[in-house]
């Protein structure tokens, strides 16, 4: 097996010592191995990891298994996923060192540190895992359309204009203000969508559309708390538009792992969403704008590394 460690240096902002420590641990482990086969790469810009993974695939023998380690946060994991998903002989390990790491939270917070331990990761097995596909793009955790994606994009833009210290101070304040402003913006919080899920029509006015492959978003368990990434099913929540104050309450409940009364919950394999105007769409930590999007689940699209022989929680699958 070839081991490729892909670092996102941005995830270690002002913490070079932490990245150096990981590099030392990689070196120390492989020095004890017979005929070690590994490389260390640094992703310098968005999507750079995809090029790195393609290069590693070209250098490998056809019978080789290549394990990619995405070291950082959601951005590097998204990029590595979109490289690995196109190669059947690759596995992906999420090494959480960013601000949020929704995928590894599926296994419980007590195991997070084990996903950062190099020897444990290298020797761990991999689990067949579903992915959400949009065209040639893949997402591991979720797709959001509506309020959450618009707010998250505003916060991300704010972050790019501030240093880390200032962002920490203002992020919570800005999130709260953005939530209130967005709830009163009917173009976002009460937009009309044409929605088809497995050939059934769910069109209407919604403040949020959440297509989930897992239960977590921004470190919190959401209203689709039963979503698991290996059941071949997408868990879809459609929160109906209502009075702004009721919308705020619905969003609060949903972000705490509950389903508000105005939430339509559906399980399916494919969803198509259309809007007359450009929608803010968030695929994991990637933001796009479009008037149309079609998403489908790809059952066992990738092999995700899971430490300590962990498995995904058993889903409570409703009949379709």
Coordinates of C-alpha atoms in Angstrom, one line a residue:
X1 CA 0.0 0.0 0.0
X2 CA 1.2 3.5 -0.9
X3 CA 0.5 6.2 1.8
X4 CA 0.1 9.8 0.6
X5 CA -0.2 12.5 3.3
X6 CA -1.7 15.7 1.9
X7 CA -1.4 18.7 4.2
X8 CA -3.4 21.9 4.1
X9 CA -1.0 24.4 5.5
X10 CA -3.8 27.0 6.0
X11 CA -5.3 24.7 8.6
X12 CA -2.2 25.2 10.8
X13 CA -2.3 29.0 10.7
X14 CA 0.3 30.3 13.3
X15 CA 0.7 26.7 14.5
X16 CA 3.6 25.6 12.4
X17 CA 4.8 23.6 15.4
X18 CA 1.8 21.4 15.2
X19 CA 2.3 20.6 11.5
X20 CA 6.0 19.9 12.2
X21 CA 5.0 17.5 15.0
X22 CA 2.8 15.5 12.6
X23 CA 5.6 15.4 10.0
X24 CA 7.9 14.1 12.7
X25 CA 5.4 11.4 13.7
X26 CA 5.0 10.3 10.1
X27 CA 8.8 10.0 9.7
X28 CA 9.3 8.2 13.0
X29 CA 6.6 5.6 12.1
X30 CA 7.8 4.8 8.6
X31 CA 11.4 4.5 9.7
X32 CA 10.3 1.4 11.7
X33 CA 8.6 -0.2 8.7
X34 CA 10.1 -2.6 6.2
X35 CA 10.2 -1.2 2.7
X36 CA 8.1 1.9 3.6
X37 CA 6.2 3.5 0.7
X38 CA 4.9 7.0 1.5
X39 CA 5.0 10.5 0.3
X40 CA 4.2 13.9 1.9
X41 CA 2.5 16.6 -0.2
X42 CA 1.3 20.1 0.5
X43 CA -1.9 21.6 -1.1
X44 CA -1.1 25.2 -1.9
X45 CA -4.5 26.3 -3.3
X46 CA -8.0 25.0 -3.7
X47 CA -8.3 21.9 -5.8
X48 CA -4.5 21.5 -5.8
X49 CA -5.0 18.2 -3.9
X50 CA -6.9 16.7 -6.9
X51 CA -3.8 17.3 -9.1
X52 CA -1.6 15.8 -6.4
X53 CA -3.8 12.7 -6.3
X54 CA -3.9 12.3 -10.1
X55 CA -0.1 12.5 -10.1
X56 CA 0.2 9.8 -7.4
X57 CA -2.2 7.6 -9.4
X58 CA -0.1 7.9 -12.5
X59 CA 3.1 6.8 -10.6
X60 CA 1.4 3.8 -9.0
X61 CA 1.3 0.3 -10.3
X62 CA -2.1 -0.9 -11.4
X63 CA -2.3 -3.4 -8.5
X64 CA -1.3 -0.8 -5.8
X65 CA -3.8 0.5 -3.2
X66 CA -3.2 4.1 -2.5
X67 CA -4.3 5.6 0.8
X68 CA -4.8 9.4 0.9
X69 CA -4.6 11.2 4.2
X70 CA -6.4 14.6 4.1
X71 CA -4.7 16.5 6.9
X72 CA -6.6 19.7 7.9
X73 CA -10.2 20.7 7.9
X74 CA -13.3 20.4 5.6
X75 CA -11.6 22.1 2.6
X76 CA -8.8 19.7 2.2
X77 CA -11.1 16.7 2.9
X78 CA -13.5 18.0 0.1
X79 CA -10.6 18.3 -2.3
X80 CA -9.1 14.9 -1.5
X81 CA -12.6 13.3 -1.8
X82 CA -13.0 14.7 -5.3
X83 CA -9.6 13.2 -6.2
X84 CA -10.1 9.8 -4.6
X85 CA -13.7 9.3 -5.8
X86 CA -12.5 8.8 -9.4
X87 CA -10.1 5.9 -8.6
X88 CA -11.3 2.5 -7.4
X89 CA -7.9 1.6 -5.9
X90 CA -7.8 4.5 -3.5
X91 CA -8.8 4.9 0.2
X92 CA -9.3 8.2 2.1
X93 CA -8.5 9.0 5.7
X94 CA -9.8 12.2 7.3
X95 CA -7.2 13.6 9.7
X96 CA -9.1 16.4 11.6
X97 CA -6.9 19.4 12.3
X98 CA -9.2 22.2 11.0
X99 CA -11.9 24.3 12.6
X100 CA -14.6 21.7 11.9
X101 CA -14.6 18.0 11.0
X102 CA -18.1 16.8 10.6
X103 CA -17.3 13.4 9.1
X104 CA -15.2 12.0 12.0
X105 CA -17.8 13.2 14.5
X106 CA -20.1 10.4 13.3
X107 CA -17.9 8.0 15.3
X108 CA -18.1 10.0 18.5
X109 CA -15.9 12.8 19.8
X110 CA -14.0 10.5 22.1
X111 CA -12.4 8.9 19.0
X112 CA -11.3 12.2 17.4
X113 CA -7.8 12.0 18.8
X114 CA -7.4 8.5 17.4
X115 CA -8.0 9.9 13.9
X116 CA -5.0 12.1 14.4
X117 CA -2.6 9.3 15.5
X118 CA -0.5 8.3 12.6
X119 CA 0.3 4.6 13.5
X120 CA -3.4 4.0 14.3
X121 CA -4.5 5.5 11.0
X122 CA -2.0 3.7 8.9
X123 CA -3.0 0.3 10.3
X124 CA -6.8 0.9 10.4
X125 CA -9.2 -0.7 7.9
X126 CA -11.5 1.2 5.5
X127 CA -15.3 1.2 5.3
X128 CA -17.4 1.3 2.1
X129 CA -18.9 4.8 2.2
X130 CA -21.6 6.6 0.2
X131 CA -21.0 10.0 -1.4
X132 CA -23.3 12.7 -2.8
X133 CA -22.7 13.4 -6.5
X134 CA -23.4 16.6 -8.4
X135 CA -22.1 16.3 -11.9
X136 CA -18.4 15.4 -11.6
X137 CA -18.3 16.8 -8.0
X138 CA -18.7 14.8 -4.8
X139 CA -19.6 15.7 -1.2
X140 CA -19.1 13.5 1.8
X141 CA -21.4 15.1 4.4
X142 CA -24.2 17.3 3.0
X143 CA -25.6 19.8 0.6
X144 CA -27.4 22.9 1.9
X145 CA -29.6 25.2 -0.1
X146 CA -31.2 28.4 1.4
X147 CA -30.5 30.1 4.7
X148 CA -27.6 28.0 6.1
X149 CA -25.6 28.2 2.9
X150 CA -26.2 32.0 2.5
X151 CA -25.2 32.7 6.1
X152 CA -22.1 30.4 5.9
X153 CA -20.9 32.1 2.7
X154 CA -21.2 35.5 4.4
X155 CA -19.2 34.3 7.4
X156 CA -16.6 32.7 5.2
X157 CA -16.2 36.0 3.3
X158 CA -15.9 37.9 6.6
X159 CA -13.2 35.5 7.7
X160 CA -11.2 36.2 4.6
X161 CA -11.1 39.9 5.5
X162 CA -10.0 39.5 9.2
X163 CA -7.1 38.0 11.0
X164 CA -7.8 34.9 13.0
X165 CA -8.0 36.7 16.4
X166 CA -10.5 39.3 15.1
X167 CA -12.6 36.6 13.3
X168 CA -13.0 34.6 16.5
X169 CA -14.3 37.7 18.3
X170 CA -16.7 38.7 15.6
X171 CA -17.8 35.4 14.1
X172 CA -20.5 34.6 16.7
X173 CA -21.9 38.1 16.6
X174 CA -21.9 38.1 12.8
X175 CA -23.6 34.7 12.7
X176 CA -26.4 35.9 14.9
X177 CA -26.9 39.1 13.0
X178 CA -26.8 37.3 9.6
X179 CA -29.3 34.8 10.9
X180 CA -31.8 37.5 11.8
X181 CA -31.3 39.5 8.6
X182 CA -31.6 36.4 6.4
X183 CA -34.8 35.3 8.2
X184 CA -36.4 38.5 7.1
X185 CA -35.2 38.2 3.5
X186 CA -37.9 36.5 1.6
X187 CA -35.7 36.0 -1.4
X188 CA -33.7 33.5 0.7
X189 CA -36.0 32.5 3.6
X190 CA -39.2 32.1 1.6
X191 CA -38.0 31.2 -1.9
X192 CA -40.1 29.1 -4.2
X193 CA -38.4 25.9 -5.4
X194 CA -39.3 23.2 -7.9
X195 CA -38.2 20.0 -6.2
X196 CA -38.4 16.4 -7.4
X197 CA -37.2 13.6 -5.1
X198 CA -37.2 10.1 -6.8
X199 CA -39.8 11.4 -9.3
X200 CA -42.2 12.7 -6.6
X201 CA -43.0 16.4 -6.5
X202 CA -42.2 18.4 -3.3
X203 CA -42.3 21.9 -4.8
X204 CA -43.0 24.8 -2.5
X205 CA -41.6 27.7 -0.6
X206 CA -38.8 26.7 1.8
X207 CA -36.3 28.5 4.0
X208 CA -33.9 25.5 4.0
X209 CA -33.2 22.4 1.9
X210 CA -30.7 19.9 3.5
X211 CA -29.6 16.9 1.6
X212 CA -27.6 14.8 4.1
X213 CA -25.2 11.8 3.9
X214 CA -24.4 12.2 7.6
X215 CA -25.9 13.9 10.6
X216 CA -23.5 16.7 11.4
X217 CA -23.1 20.3 10.2
X218 CA -20.6 22.8 11.5
X219 CA -19.9 20.4 14.4
X220 CA -23.5 20.0 15.5
X221 CA -25.9 17.1 15.0
X222 CA -28.8 18.3 12.8
X223 CA -32.4 17.4 12.4
X224 CA -31.4 14.5 10.1
X225 CA -29.8 12.8 13.1
X226 CA -30.3 9.3 11.7
X227 CA -28.4 9.9 8.5
X228 CA -25.6 7.4 7.9
X229 CA -23.1 7.4 5.1
X230 CA -23.3 3.7 4.0
X231 CA -27.0 3.0 3.6
X232 CA -27.4 4.0 -0.1
X233 CA -30.0 6.7 1.0
X234 CA -30.0 10.5 1.2
X235 CA -31.8 12.0 4.1
X236 CA -33.6 15.1 3.0
X237 CA -35.1 17.8 5.1
X238 CA -37.3 20.6 3.6
X239 CA -38.1 23.3 6.1
X240 CA -41.2 25.2 4.9
X241 CA -41.2 29.0 4.8
X242 CA -43.1 30.8 7.5
X243 CA -43.2 34.1 9.5
X244 CA -39.6 35.2 10.2
X245 CA -39.8 34.6 13.9
X246 CA -41.1 31.1 13.3
X247 CA -38.3 30.6 10.8
X248 CA -35.7 31.6 13.4
X249 CA -37.2 29.1 15.9
X250 CA -37.3 26.3 13.3
X251 CA -33.6 26.9 12.4
X252 CA -32.7 26.9 16.1
X253 CA -34.4 23.6 16.7
X254 CA -33.0 22.0 13.5
X255 CA -29.4 23.0 14.5
X256 CA -30.0 21.3 17.9
X257 CA -30.8 18.0 16.3
X258 CA -34.6 18.3 16.3
X259 CA -37.2 18.4 13.5
X260 CA -39.5 21.4 13.6
X261 CA -43.2 20.9 12.8
X262 CA -42.8 22.7 9.5
X263 CA -40.1 20.2 8.4
X264 CA -40.8 17.8 5.6
X265 CA -38.5 14.7 6.0
X266 CA -37.9 12.5 3.0
X267 CA -35.5 9.7 2.2
X268 CA -34.4 9.1 -1.4
X269 CA -31.7 8.5 -3.9
X270 CA -32.0 11.5 -6.2
X271 CA -33.2 15.1 -5.8
X272 CA -33.5 17.9 -8.4
X273 CA -33.9 21.5 -7.3
X274 CA -34.8 24.5 -9.5
X275 CA -35.2 28.1 -8.6
X276 CA -35.9 31.1 -10.9
X277 CA -33.0 33.0 -9.4
X278 CA -29.5 31.9 -8.4
X279 CA -29.4 29.8 -5.3
X280 CA -26.5 29.7 -2.8
X281 CA -25.5 26.0 -2.6
X282 CA -23.1 24.6 -0.1
X283 CA -21.6 21.2 -0.8
X284 CA -19.7 20.4 2.4
X285 CA -17.4 23.5 2.5
X286 CA -17.6 24.4 -1.2
X287 CA -19.9 27.2 -2.3
X288 CA -21.5 27.6 -5.7
X289 CA -24.4 29.5 -7.3
X290 CA -26.8 28.0 -9.8
X291 CA -30.5 27.9 -10.7
X292 CA -30.5 24.1 -11.0
X293 CA -28.9 21.3 -9.2
X294 CA -29.3 17.5 -9.4
X295 CA -27.9 15.4 -6.6
X296 CA -27.8 11.6 -6.3
X297 CA -26.3 9.2 -3.8
X298 CA -23.5 6.9 -5.0
X299 CA -23.6 3.8 -2.9
X300 CA -20.2 2.8 -1.5
X301 CA -18.4 5.3 -3.8
X302 CA -15.3 5.5 -1.6
X303 CA -13.4 3.6 1.1
X304 CA -13.1 5.8 4.3
X305 CA -10.5 4.8 6.9
X306 CA -12.1 4.1 10.4
X307 CA -9.8 3.6 13.4
X308 CA -10.3 1.1 16.2
X309 CA -12.5 -1.1 14.0
X310 CA -15.3 1.4 14.3
X311 CA -18.3 1.1 12.1
X312 CA -21.1 3.6 11.2
X313 CA -24.1 3.8 13.4
X314 CA -27.1 1.7 12.2
X315 CA -29.5 3.9 10.3
X316 CA -33.2 4.0 11.1
X317 CA -34.3 3.8 7.5
X318 CA -37.9 4.6 6.7
X319 CA -39.6 2.9 3.8
X320 CA -39.5 5.0 0.6

